[in-house]
Amino acid sequence: MTDMPALMAPPDATMDAHSPGLIRRSLVIGLTAFLTVVDLFATQAVLPSLTRHYGVTPAAMGFAVNASTFGMAFASLAVGFFSPRIDRRLGILLSLMLLAIPTSLLAVAPNLAVFTSLRIVQGLCMASAFTLTLAYLGEHCSAMDAGGAFAAYITGNVASNLIGRLISAAVVDSFGLSWNFYFFAALNLAGAALVYFTIHHVQPMHAMTPVGSPLAAMIAHWRNRHLRSAFGIGFCILFAFIGTFTFVNFVLVRPPLSLSMMNLGLVYFVFLPSVLTTLFAGRLAALIGTRPTIWGALAVAGLGLPLMLSPHLPDVLAGMVLMGVGTFFAQAATTGFVGQAAAENRGVASGTYLACYFLGGLAGTIVLGLCFDRFGWTGCVIGVALSLGCAGLLTSNLRSDVA
């Protein structure tokens, strides 16, 4: 992404060859992903503070914070639908610049309704940039590089979970809630600057290839059993992830764990192993196949669930590590599968996948929030386990010939 030839195969090259500048390109892809979605989960680290600030229940505040996933689902679908006619570079650049506006306004949101609305607008902007970038990678990476490029992008996503939460907790602890949102607005603008200087102008896809009806393409993707199953897996993955890492915050600050706000931020070093392991998702899928890769990742996530029910902090942290490693690895493998299994109209396929993925997050917030309020943390963990089990069943429907 630092240079167009570094991301797309040269005109005289085949889409089966590696493109040059692999390490530099992966770093820029990962950093772009980081700055695109850093707002998404960072706010979860300060959920207890926000709950006290607005005087609402954990479920209500959890829904407000994760309302961004509704905006992301809608934008992913809309951008995917019109993807063939959208200039990738301009779309990503504008999305990140506009994202800074609702982010900064969160600092002065007077009530929960306004806060929720601004989070939805954030989601619209984040998903527009996210979907266009994934479509860009799918269209301009060679088949040999695609898995690694998608893994690098998801790794940047993982890093945003870790570093974003740490930053959010530290800023709130030192300067208060308002400065937290101003700081992240500055990061949004930094992401726009990165895109401006690293993604060069590309010819719109409708000028390069014939474009049919986006609706017909979307219907065709849904009729494809393999892609349909991948969409369902994405839904289940974020359902489980949101349920875990939204409501575990309340467990961590309550007795017997009773962590302070700063220590709560430090807890999110549990994502560090995920930053390292997710990079290898594409390589492992190419080596042993997508289905075994996703099954293995889901099994790792499942092993973490009973540990998070323990009253001892080391056990809970170990469970969070396993959950993070497993879900992000599964997401990277599934995202790569969608990019390769869709023979054409990959922008539409990526947008549909992301819409399902983020709808899963919204559903997880609502369903597991109710479970948490009514049945406690144990009920929430059971719901997460059921979601992982559904993802495992859907994985059996994926094509075995796509790495």
Short mmCIF file of C-alpha atoms in Angstrom, two decimals:
data_model
loop_
_atom_site.label_atom_id
_atom_site.label_comp_id
_atom_site.label_asym_id
_atom_site.label_seq_id
_atom_site.Cartn_x
_atom_site.Cartn_y
_atom_site.Cartn_z
CA MET A 1 0.00 0.00 0.00
CA THR A 2 3.02 2.21 0.13
CA ASP A 3 3.20 1.91 -3.63
CA MET A 4 0.67 0.64 -6.12
CA PRO A 5 2.95 -2.06 -7.58
CA ALA A 6 3.51 -3.28 -4.04
CA LEU A 7 -0.16 -4.14 -3.68
CA MET A 8 -1.31 -5.09 -7.13
CA ALA A 9 0.38 -7.40 -9.55
CA PRO A 10 2.13 -5.59 -12.38
CA PRO A 11 0.30 -5.63 -15.71
CA ASP A 12 2.55 -8.34 -17.12
CA ALA A 13 2.54 -10.46 -14.00
CA THR A 14 0.13 -13.22 -13.09
CA MET A 15 -2.10 -13.10 -10.09
CA ASP A 16 -0.33 -16.19 -8.77
CA ALA A 17 3.01 -14.49 -8.15
CA HIS A 18 4.30 -12.73 -5.07
CA SER A 19 4.55 -8.95 -5.43
CA PRO A 20 7.62 -7.07 -4.16
CA GLY A 21 7.89 -5.07 -0.93
CA LEU A 22 5.99 -7.65 1.12
CA ILE A 23 7.17 -6.55 4.58
CA ARG A 24 6.78 -2.82 3.95
CA ARG A 25 3.38 -3.34 2.41
CA SER A 26 2.21 -5.51 5.32
CA LEU A 27 3.28 -2.84 7.82
CA VAL A 28 1.35 -0.12 6.02
CA ILE A 29 -1.72 -2.35 5.59
CA GLY A 30 -1.66 -3.14 9.31
CA LEU A 31 -1.22 0.50 10.33
CA THR A 32 -4.07 1.58 8.05
CA ALA A 33 -6.33 -1.02 9.67
CA PHE A 34 -5.24 0.13 13.11
CA LEU A 35 -6.12 3.77 12.45
CA THR A 36 -9.39 2.80 10.75
CA VAL A 37 -10.96 0.79 13.57
CA VAL A 38 -9.09 2.01 16.66
CA ASP A 39 -12.28 3.76 17.83
CA LEU A 40 -14.40 0.62 17.59
CA PHE A 41 -13.34 -1.26 20.69
CA ALA A 42 -11.19 1.26 22.58
CA THR A 43 -14.29 2.70 24.25
CA GLN A 44 -15.03 -0.70 25.79
CA ALA A 45 -12.05 -0.22 28.09
CA VAL A 46 -13.82 2.70 29.79
CA LEU A 47 -17.30 1.15 29.92
CA PRO A 48 -17.50 1.27 33.73
CA SER A 49 -16.63 4.99 33.70
CA LEU A 50 -19.19 5.70 31.00
CA THR A 51 -21.83 3.70 32.89
CA ARG A 52 -21.29 5.87 35.97
CA HIS A 53 -21.15 9.07 33.89
CA TYR A 54 -24.52 8.47 32.25
CA GLY A 55 -26.09 6.64 35.21
CA VAL A 56 -27.33 3.62 33.23
CA THR A 57 -27.12 -0.18 33.42
CA PRO A 58 -24.21 -2.18 31.97
CA ALA A 59 -26.46 -3.58 29.23
CA ALA A 60 -27.67 -0.10 28.20
CA MET A 61 -24.15 1.33 28.12
CA GLY A 62 -22.84 -1.76 26.34
CA PHE A 63 -25.49 -1.33 23.65
CA ALA A 64 -24.65 2.37 23.25
CA VAL A 65 -20.92 1.74 22.91
CA ASN A 66 -21.41 -1.12 20.47
CA ALA A 67 -24.09 0.70 18.46
CA SER A 68 -21.23 1.49 16.09
CA THR A 69 -21.60 -2.08 14.81
CA PHE A 70 -25.08 -1.20 13.49
CA GLY A 71 -23.60 1.66 11.47
CA MET A 72 -20.79 -0.62 10.32
CA ALA A 73 -23.22 -3.32 9.17
CA PHE A 74 -25.30 -0.82 7.16
CA ALA A 75 -22.26 0.91 5.63
CA SER A 76 -20.55 -2.40 4.78
CA LEU A 77 -23.62 -3.52 2.85
CA ALA A 78 -24.14 -0.17 1.13
CA VAL A 79 -20.49 0.32 0.20
CA GLY A 80 -20.24 -3.28 -0.96
CA PHE A 81 -23.35 -2.78 -3.10
CA PHE A 82 -21.93 0.28 -4.86
CA SER A 83 -18.31 -0.84 -4.54
CA PRO A 84 -17.58 -1.27 -8.26
CA ARG A 85 -18.29 2.41 -8.85
CA ILE A 86 -16.46 3.89 -5.87
CA ASP A 87 -12.92 5.23 -6.17
CA ARG A 88 -11.08 3.22 -3.51
CA ARG A 89 -8.53 5.85 -2.51
CA LEU A 90 -10.96 8.77 -2.36
CA GLY A 91 -13.55 6.71 -0.49
CA ILE A 92 -11.10 5.56 2.19
CA LEU A 93 -9.64 9.05 2.57
CA LEU A 94 -13.01 10.79 2.98
CA SER A 95 -14.30 8.15 5.37
CA LEU A 96 -11.38 8.61 7.75
CA MET A 97 -11.54 12.41 7.58
CA LEU A 98 -15.28 12.42 8.33
CA LEU A 99 -14.78 9.90 11.14
CA ALA A 100 -12.98 12.54 13.21
CA ILE A 101 -16.21 14.62 13.46
CA PRO A 102 -18.45 12.21 15.42
CA THR A 103 -15.43 11.03 17.41
CA SER A 104 -14.74 14.53 18.72
CA LEU A 105 -18.45 15.22 19.34
CA LEU A 106 -18.64 12.22 21.68
CA ALA A 107 -16.66 14.33 24.14
CA VAL A 108 -19.67 16.59 24.63
CA ALA A 109 -22.55 14.13 24.14
CA PRO A 110 -25.19 15.31 26.67
CA ASN A 111 -27.07 12.03 27.06
CA LEU A 112 -27.06 8.37 26.12
CA ALA A 113 -29.29 8.84 23.06
CA VAL A 114 -26.87 11.35 21.51
CA PHE A 115 -23.91 9.16 22.46
CA THR A 116 -25.53 6.17 20.77
CA SER A 117 -26.31 8.16 17.61
CA LEU A 118 -22.73 9.39 17.33
CA ARG A 119 -21.41 5.84 17.74
CA ILE A 120 -23.63 4.76 14.84
CA VAL A 121 -22.22 7.56 12.68
CA GLN A 122 -18.71 6.48 13.68
CA GLY A 123 -19.59 2.98 12.51
CA LEU A 124 -20.76 4.28 9.14
CA CYS A 125 -17.42 5.99 8.55
CA MET A 126 -15.24 3.18 9.89
CA ALA A 127 -16.98 0.50 7.86
CA SER A 128 -16.81 2.52 4.65
CA ALA A 129 -13.03 2.71 4.95
CA PHE A 130 -12.78 -0.91 6.15
CA THR A 131 -14.90 -2.35 3.33
CA LEU A 132 -13.18 -0.37 0.58
CA THR A 133 -9.76 -1.38 1.85
CA LEU A 134 -10.68 -5.08 1.91
CA ALA A 135 -12.11 -4.81 -1.60
CA TYR A 136 -8.94 -3.03 -2.71
CA LEU A 137 -6.77 -5.79 -1.30
CA GLY A 138 -8.89 -8.52 -2.87
CA GLU A 139 -8.72 -6.86 -6.27
CA HIS A 140 -5.07 -5.84 -6.36
CA CYS A 141 -3.19 -8.54 -4.43
CA SER A 142 -1.93 -11.60 -6.24
CA ALA A 143 -3.39 -14.94 -5.18
CA MET A 144 -0.08 -15.74 -3.47
CA ASP A 145 -0.17 -12.51 -1.44
CA ALA A 146 -3.89 -12.27 -0.69
CA GLY A 147 -3.88 -14.40 2.45
CA GLY A 148 -0.96 -12.49 3.95
CA ALA A 149 -2.46 -9.12 3.04
CA PHE A 150 -5.79 -9.93 4.68
CA ALA A 151 -3.97 -11.34 7.72
CA ALA A 152 -1.91 -8.13 7.98
CA TYR A 153 -5.10 -6.06 7.86
CA ILE A 154 -6.79 -8.17 10.55
CA THR A 155 -3.58 -7.98 12.63
CA GLY A 156 -3.84 -4.19 12.53
CA ASN A 157 -7.40 -4.64 13.74
CA VAL A 158 -6.13 -6.79 16.62
CA ALA A 159 -3.48 -4.22 17.50
CA SER A 160 -6.16 -1.54 17.66
CA ASN A 161 -7.95 -3.64 20.28
CA LEU A 162 -4.84 -3.77 22.44
CA ILE A 163 -3.28 -0.33 21.95
CA GLY A 164 -6.61 1.47 21.61
CA ARG A 165 -7.87 0.12 24.92
CA LEU A 166 -4.60 0.92 26.66
CA ILE A 167 -4.63 4.47 25.34
CA SER A 168 -8.29 4.97 26.21
CA ALA A 169 -7.88 3.75 29.78
CA ALA A 170 -4.72 5.83 30.30
CA VAL A 171 -6.18 9.04 28.86
CA VAL A 172 -9.41 8.74 30.86
CA ASP A 173 -7.47 7.97 34.03
CA SER A 174 -5.18 10.98 33.54
CA PHE A 175 -7.31 13.61 31.76
CA GLY A 176 -10.96 12.49 31.88
CA LEU A 177 -13.51 11.14 29.41
CA SER A 178 -13.65 14.15 27.09
CA TRP A 179 -9.95 14.18 26.21
CA ASN A 180 -10.17 10.51 25.35
CA PHE A 181 -12.44 11.26 22.38
CA TYR A 182 -10.41 14.26 21.23
CA PHE A 183 -7.30 12.09 21.17
CA PHE A 184 -8.96 9.42 19.03
CA ALA A 185 -10.25 12.07 16.63
CA ALA A 186 -6.61 13.04 16.08
CA LEU A 187 -5.80 9.39 15.32
CA ASN A 188 -8.58 9.34 12.72
CA LEU A 189 -6.98 12.29 10.95
CA ALA A 190 -3.60 10.56 11.13
CA GLY A 191 -5.19 7.60 9.33
CA ALA A 192 -6.46 9.90 6.59
CA ALA A 193 -2.97 11.35 6.19
CA LEU A 194 -1.48 7.86 5.91
CA VAL A 195 -3.94 6.91 3.16
CA TYR A 196 -3.25 10.18 1.31
CA PHE A 197 0.47 9.51 1.15
CA THR A 198 0.48 5.72 0.65
CA ILE A 199 -2.44 4.73 -1.56
CA HIS A 200 -2.03 6.03 -5.07
CA HIS A 201 -4.93 6.75 -7.39
CA VAL A 202 -6.34 3.68 -9.12
CA GLN A 203 -8.73 3.41 -12.01
CA PRO A 204 -12.29 2.73 -10.79
CA MET A 205 -13.12 -0.96 -11.10
CA HIS A 206 -16.12 -0.35 -13.39
CA ALA A 207 -13.69 1.15 -15.91
CA MET A 208 -11.43 -1.89 -15.75
CA THR A 209 -14.00 -4.70 -15.97
CA PRO A 210 -17.63 -5.06 -17.01
CA VAL A 211 -19.96 -4.51 -14.06
CA GLY A 212 -23.31 -6.21 -13.69
CA SER A 213 -26.03 -5.43 -11.22
CA PRO A 214 -24.69 -5.26 -7.64
CA LEU A 215 -28.01 -6.67 -6.44
CA ALA A 216 -27.65 -9.64 -8.77
CA ALA A 217 -24.10 -10.14 -7.52
CA MET A 218 -25.23 -10.04 -3.90
CA ILE A 219 -28.01 -12.56 -4.58
CA ALA A 220 -25.51 -14.80 -6.35
CA HIS A 221 -23.18 -14.66 -3.33
CA TRP A 222 -26.03 -15.59 -0.98
CA ARG A 223 -26.93 -18.53 -3.22
CA ASN A 224 -23.37 -19.79 -2.94
CA ARG A 225 -23.47 -22.23 -0.02
CA HIS A 226 -19.80 -21.72 0.79
CA LEU A 227 -19.99 -17.93 0.90
CA ARG A 228 -23.28 -18.05 2.79
CA SER A 229 -21.64 -20.21 5.45
CA ALA A 230 -18.69 -17.80 5.64
CA PHE A 231 -21.11 -14.92 6.22
CA GLY A 232 -22.66 -16.91 9.08
CA ILE A 233 -19.25 -17.66 10.59
CA GLY A 234 -18.43 -13.95 10.60
CA PHE A 235 -21.72 -13.24 12.37
CA CYS A 236 -20.94 -15.81 15.08
CA ILE A 237 -17.35 -14.69 15.56
CA LEU A 238 -18.16 -11.07 16.44
CA PHE A 239 -21.22 -12.18 18.42
CA ALA A 240 -18.88 -14.20 20.65
CA PHE A 241 -16.11 -11.58 20.72
CA ILE A 242 -18.42 -8.70 21.64
CA GLY A 243 -20.12 -10.76 24.32
CA THR A 244 -16.81 -11.61 25.91
CA PHE A 245 -14.89 -8.36 25.77
CA THR A 246 -17.78 -6.01 26.47
CA PHE A 247 -19.13 -7.55 29.65
CA VAL A 248 -15.92 -8.98 31.07
CA ASN A 249 -15.02 -5.36 31.90
CA PHE A 250 -17.72 -5.31 34.57
CA VAL A 251 -16.47 -8.61 35.99
CA LEU A 252 -12.95 -7.25 36.23
CA VAL A 253 -13.90 -4.12 38.19
CA ARG A 254 -16.24 -5.89 40.62
CA PRO A 255 -15.25 -8.06 43.60
CA PRO A 256 -13.42 -10.36 43.90
CA LEU A 257 -11.13 -8.97 41.13
CA SER A 258 -11.78 -5.25 41.80
CA LEU A 259 -9.35 -3.75 39.29
CA SER A 260 -8.77 -0.01 39.04
CA MET A 261 -9.37 1.83 35.73
CA MET A 262 -5.65 1.94 34.92
CA ASN A 263 -5.20 -1.73 35.72
CA LEU A 264 -8.24 -2.50 33.59
CA GLY A 265 -6.43 -0.92 30.67
CA LEU A 266 -3.32 -2.99 31.35
CA VAL A 267 -5.44 -6.14 31.26
CA TYR A 268 -5.75 -5.70 27.51
CA PHE A 269 -2.20 -6.82 26.98
CA VAL A 270 -4.09 -10.10 26.60
CA PHE A 271 -4.41 -9.09 22.94
CA LEU A 272 -0.64 -9.04 22.42
CA PRO A 273 -0.42 -12.76 21.54
CA SER A 274 -3.22 -12.22 18.99
CA VAL A 275 -1.19 -9.49 17.28
CA LEU A 276 1.60 -12.01 16.78
CA THR A 277 -0.44 -15.10 15.87
CA THR A 278 -2.98 -13.56 13.48
CA LEU A 279 -0.27 -12.77 10.95
CA PHE A 280 0.12 -16.51 10.36
CA ALA A 281 -3.56 -17.21 9.66
CA GLY A 282 -3.21 -16.89 5.90
CA ARG A 283 -0.09 -19.06 5.84
CA LEU A 284 -1.66 -21.80 7.96
CA ALA A 285 -4.85 -21.79 5.88
CA ALA A 286 -2.74 -22.22 2.74
CA LEU A 287 -0.83 -25.07 4.38
CA ILE A 288 -3.61 -27.16 5.95
CA GLY A 289 -6.79 -25.63 4.48
CA THR A 290 -9.36 -23.12 5.65
CA ARG A 291 -11.67 -25.52 7.46
CA PRO A 292 -9.05 -27.08 9.79
CA THR A 293 -7.64 -23.60 10.45
CA ILE A 294 -11.00 -22.17 11.53
CA TRP A 295 -11.94 -25.27 13.54
CA GLY A 296 -8.63 -25.12 15.40
CA ALA A 297 -9.04 -21.38 16.08
CA LEU A 298 -12.59 -21.84 17.40
CA ALA A 299 -11.41 -24.69 19.64
CA VAL A 300 -8.72 -22.43 21.12
CA ALA A 301 -11.33 -19.76 21.81
CA GLY A 302 -13.62 -22.32 23.43
CA LEU A 303 -10.88 -23.49 25.78
CA GLY A 304 -10.73 -19.98 27.23
CA LEU A 305 -14.38 -19.83 28.28
CA PRO A 306 -14.29 -21.93 31.49
CA LEU A 307 -11.15 -20.10 32.60
CA MET A 308 -12.99 -16.78 32.48
CA LEU A 309 -15.49 -18.06 35.05
CA SER A 310 -12.73 -18.41 37.63
CA PRO A 311 -12.55 -15.96 40.59
CA HIS A 312 -8.76 -15.77 40.13
CA LEU A 313 -7.30 -13.05 37.88
CA PRO A 314 -4.55 -15.20 36.23
CA ASP A 315 -7.18 -17.72 35.09
CA VAL A 316 -9.43 -14.99 33.70
CA LEU A 317 -6.53 -13.39 31.84
CA ALA A 318 -5.49 -16.73 30.36
CA GLY A 319 -9.04 -17.29 29.19
CA MET A 320 -9.12 -13.85 27.56
CA VAL A 321 -5.84 -14.59 25.77
CA LEU A 322 -7.22 -17.82 24.32
CA MET A 323 -10.48 -16.14 23.32
CA GLY A 324 -8.67 -13.32 21.57
CA VAL A 325 -6.21 -15.57 19.75
CA GLY A 326 -8.95 -17.94 18.60
CA THR A 327 -11.52 -15.42 17.40
CA PHE A 328 -9.07 -13.17 15.57
CA PHE A 329 -7.37 -16.13 13.91
CA ALA A 330 -10.75 -17.47 12.78
CA GLN A 331 -11.74 -14.02 11.51
CA ALA A 332 -8.56 -13.64 9.47
CA ALA A 333 -8.96 -17.09 7.90
CA THR A 334 -12.64 -16.47 7.10
CA THR A 335 -11.98 -13.02 5.64
CA GLY A 336 -9.30 -14.46 3.38
CA PHE A 337 -11.67 -17.24 2.31
CA VAL A 338 -14.35 -14.75 1.24
CA GLY A 339 -11.82 -12.74 -0.77
CA GLN A 340 -10.76 -15.84 -2.69
CA ALA A 341 -14.03 -17.79 -2.90
CA ALA A 342 -15.85 -14.89 -4.59
CA ALA A 343 -14.76 -15.33 -8.19
CA GLU A 344 -16.09 -11.88 -9.15
CA ASN A 345 -17.62 -8.80 -7.54
CA ARG A 346 -15.33 -9.19 -4.54
CA GLY A 347 -16.26 -5.75 -3.24
CA VAL A 348 -19.88 -6.87 -2.96
CA ALA A 349 -18.79 -10.12 -1.29
CA SER A 350 -16.56 -8.32 1.21
CA GLY A 351 -19.30 -5.82 2.01
CA THR A 352 -21.86 -8.57 2.57
CA TYR A 353 -19.46 -10.49 4.80
CA LEU A 354 -18.67 -7.43 6.89
CA ALA A 355 -22.36 -6.53 7.19
CA CYS A 356 -23.04 -9.99 8.63
CA TYR A 357 -19.95 -9.74 10.84
CA PHE A 358 -20.98 -6.43 12.38
CA LEU A 359 -24.64 -7.45 12.70
CA GLY A 360 -23.32 -10.35 14.74
CA GLY A 361 -21.63 -7.85 17.03
CA LEU A 362 -24.85 -5.89 17.45
CA ALA A 363 -26.83 -9.08 18.13
CA GLY A 364 -24.19 -10.18 20.63
CA THR A 365 -24.46 -6.87 22.46
CA ILE A 366 -28.24 -7.14 22.77
CA VAL A 367 -28.62 -10.86 23.49
CA LEU A 368 -25.61 -11.29 25.74
CA GLY A 369 -26.29 -7.97 27.47
CA LEU A 370 -29.69 -9.31 28.50
CA CYS A 371 -28.03 -12.57 29.59
CA PHE A 372 -25.53 -10.62 31.67
CA ASP A 373 -28.17 -8.49 33.38
CA ARG A 374 -30.49 -11.43 34.11
CA PHE A 375 -28.20 -14.43 34.55
CA GLY A 376 -24.82 -12.88 35.27
CA TRP A 377 -21.46 -13.60 33.72
CA THR A 378 -22.08 -17.37 33.60
CA GLY A 379 -25.14 -16.89 31.39
CA CYS A 380 -23.14 -14.60 29.12
CA VAL A 381 -20.33 -17.17 28.75
CA ILE A 382 -22.83 -19.92 27.88
CA GLY A 383 -24.20 -17.70 25.10
CA VAL A 384 -20.66 -17.18 23.78
CA ALA A 385 -20.07 -20.95 23.77
CA LEU A 386 -23.24 -21.54 21.74
CA SER A 387 -22.12 -18.97 19.18
CA LEU A 388 -18.70 -20.60 18.78
CA GLY A 389 -20.41 -23.96 18.35
CA CYS A 390 -22.60 -22.57 15.54
CA ALA A 391 -19.51 -21.17 13.81
CA GLY A 392 -17.89 -24.60 13.99
CA LEU A 393 -20.92 -26.24 12.34
CA LEU A 394 -20.98 -23.65 9.56
CA THR A 395 -17.27 -24.18 8.89
CA SER A 396 -18.00 -27.71 7.65
CA ASN A 397 -19.79 -26.14 4.64
CA LEU A 398 -16.75 -24.23 3.38
CA ARG A 399 -15.03 -25.34 0.18
CA SER A 400 -12.01 -27.48 0.97
CA ASP A 401 -10.17 -26.34 -2.19
CA VAL A 402 -9.88 -22.71 -1.08
CA ALA A 403 -6.93 -22.08 1.25
#
